[in-house]
Amino acid sequence: MYGVHIHTLYLIYYYHIIFFLACPVCATTGITVVDTADNYCTNVFTEALAIEEDTAACALLKDAESTCCPIIETPCSVCAEGITVDASQPVDSLPQGTICGDLAASALLVEDTSAQCTVLKGAEETCCPPIVPCTCELGMLFNLFPLS
């Protein structure tokens, strides 16, 4: 019976730390970036739950906020008119597996003046090339009766 009470007290203490005293890393926005292969941001966020707020360890973990949950003042403007190709179109200029459908969401997490934004804007020719209307009569027929 004595062991049950100690276990209960431990759980109460543990939940008190997590819900009332935990280090508030990314508390406002949550993690807003795609986590790295080693799950850096997820690990920081999880570790912060077990550390009290007013400690040096918490201050160190809060330094990760600029990496894991940055506040974006001016999001990257990529494909301002929207994606003009199939959203599943792969983007060769970005990491393997990136598709045009991911581009708009990724751009919202990057500052417009950053080097990352410049890289994302390089995908515009793949994902949102301008649609040039055909003005010739033969072209008009192809628009009315597409080949595929």
Coordinates of C-alpha atoms in Angstrom, one line a residue:
M1 CA 0.0 0.0 0.0
Y2 CA 2.9 2.4 0.8
G3 CA 4.4 1.8 -2.7
V4 CA 1.1 2.8 -4.4
H5 CA 1.1 6.1 -2.6
I6 CA 4.7 6.9 -3.5
H7 CA 3.9 5.9 -7.1
T8 CA 0.8 8.2 -7.1
L9 CA 2.8 11.1 -5.6
Y10 CA 5.5 10.6 -8.3
L11 CA 2.9 10.8 -11.1
I12 CA 1.4 13.9 -9.6
Y13 CA 4.8 15.5 -9.4
Y14 CA 5.7 14.4 -13.0
Y15 CA 2.4 15.8 -14.4
H16 CA 2.8 19.0 -12.4
I17 CA 6.2 19.6 -14.0
I18 CA 5.0 18.8 -17.5
F19 CA 1.8 20.8 -17.4
F20 CA 2.7 23.7 -15.1
L21 CA 6.5 24.1 -14.9
A22 CA 7.8 22.6 -18.2
C23 CA 10.2 24.6 -20.3
P24 CA 8.1 26.4 -23.0
V25 CA 10.1 25.7 -26.1
C26 CA 8.1 26.6 -29.3
A27 CA 5.1 27.1 -27.0
T28 CA 3.4 29.7 -29.2
T29 CA 3.7 28.1 -32.6
G30 CA 4.9 24.5 -32.0
I31 CA 7.6 23.1 -34.3
T32 CA 7.2 25.0 -37.6
V33 CA 10.0 23.5 -39.7
V34 CA 10.5 20.1 -41.3
D35 CA 12.6 18.2 -38.7
T36 CA 16.1 17.1 -39.6
A37 CA 17.1 13.5 -40.1
D38 CA 18.2 13.2 -36.5
N39 CA 14.9 14.7 -35.2
Y40 CA 16.7 17.6 -33.6
C41 CA 13.6 19.7 -33.0
T42 CA 11.4 16.9 -31.8
N43 CA 14.1 15.9 -29.4
V44 CA 14.5 19.4 -28.1
F45 CA 10.7 19.8 -27.7
T46 CA 10.4 16.4 -25.8
E47 CA 13.4 17.2 -23.6
A48 CA 11.9 20.6 -22.7
L49 CA 8.8 18.8 -21.2
A50 CA 11.0 17.2 -18.5
I51 CA 12.9 20.4 -17.6
E52 CA 11.6 23.2 -15.4
E53 CA 11.1 26.6 -16.9
D54 CA 13.4 28.8 -14.8
T55 CA 16.6 26.9 -15.3
A56 CA 19.8 27.3 -17.3
A57 CA 19.0 24.1 -19.2
C58 CA 15.7 25.6 -20.3
A59 CA 17.4 28.7 -21.5
L60 CA 19.7 26.6 -23.6
L61 CA 16.8 24.6 -25.1
K62 CA 15.0 27.9 -25.9
D63 CA 18.0 28.8 -28.1
A64 CA 16.7 26.1 -30.5
E65 CA 13.5 28.1 -31.2
S66 CA 15.2 30.1 -33.9
T67 CA 15.8 26.8 -35.7
C68 CA 12.7 24.8 -34.8
C69 CA 10.0 27.4 -34.7
P70 CA 11.1 30.7 -36.2
I71 CA 8.7 33.6 -36.5
I72 CA 8.5 34.4 -40.2
E73 CA 7.9 38.1 -40.7
T74 CA 7.7 38.0 -44.6
P75 CA 7.2 34.6 -46.0
C76 CA 8.9 33.6 -49.2
S77 CA 6.8 34.4 -52.2
V78 CA 7.0 31.4 -54.5
C79 CA 4.4 30.8 -57.3
A80 CA 2.4 33.9 -56.4
E81 CA -0.2 33.0 -59.0
G82 CA -0.4 29.3 -57.8
I83 CA 1.0 26.1 -59.1
T84 CA 0.3 25.7 -62.8
V85 CA 1.4 22.0 -63.1
D86 CA 0.3 18.8 -61.5
A87 CA 1.0 19.0 -57.7
S88 CA 2.7 15.6 -57.8
Q89 CA 5.3 16.9 -60.3
P90 CA 8.8 16.2 -58.8
V91 CA 11.1 19.2 -58.4
D92 CA 14.6 18.2 -59.6
S93 CA 16.3 21.4 -58.1
L94 CA 15.1 20.5 -54.5
P95 CA 15.9 17.5 -52.3
Q96 CA 14.8 14.2 -53.7
G97 CA 11.1 13.5 -53.1
T98 CA 10.1 17.1 -53.1
I99 CA 7.0 17.8 -55.2
C100 CA 5.4 21.0 -56.5
G101 CA 2.6 20.5 -54.0
D102 CA 5.1 20.9 -51.1
L103 CA 6.5 24.1 -52.5
A104 CA 3.9 26.5 -51.2
A105 CA 3.9 25.1 -47.7
S106 CA 7.7 25.1 -47.5
A107 CA 7.8 28.7 -48.7
L108 CA 5.6 29.9 -45.8
L109 CA 8.3 28.7 -43.3
V110 CA 11.1 30.7 -44.9
E111 CA 11.9 34.4 -44.9
D112 CA 11.6 36.1 -48.3
T113 CA 15.1 37.5 -48.1
S114 CA 16.8 34.2 -47.1
A115 CA 19.0 32.0 -49.2
Q116 CA 16.5 29.2 -48.8
C117 CA 13.8 31.4 -50.5
T118 CA 16.2 31.9 -53.4
V119 CA 16.5 28.1 -53.7
L120 CA 12.7 27.6 -53.5
K121 CA 12.2 30.3 -56.2
G122 CA 14.4 28.2 -58.5
A123 CA 11.6 25.7 -58.6
E124 CA 9.2 28.2 -60.1
E125 CA 10.1 27.3 -63.6
T126 CA 9.1 23.7 -62.8
C127 CA 6.0 24.3 -60.7
C128 CA 4.5 27.5 -61.9
P129 CA 5.7 28.4 -65.4
P130 CA 3.5 31.0 -67.0
I131 CA 0.7 29.8 -69.1
V132 CA 1.1 31.3 -72.5
P133 CA -2.2 31.4 -74.4
C134 CA -2.0 30.3 -78.1
T135 CA -3.3 32.9 -80.4
C136 CA -3.0 31.0 -83.7
E137 CA -6.1 29.3 -85.3
L138 CA -4.5 25.8 -85.2
G139 CA -3.6 26.3 -81.5
M140 CA -7.2 27.2 -80.8
L141 CA -8.3 23.9 -82.3
F142 CA -5.9 22.0 -80.1
N143 CA -7.3 23.9 -77.1
L144 CA -10.8 22.9 -78.1
F145 CA -9.9 19.3 -78.9
P146 CA -6.9 18.3 -76.8
L147 CA -4.9 15.3 -78.1
S148 CA -4.8 13.5 -74.7

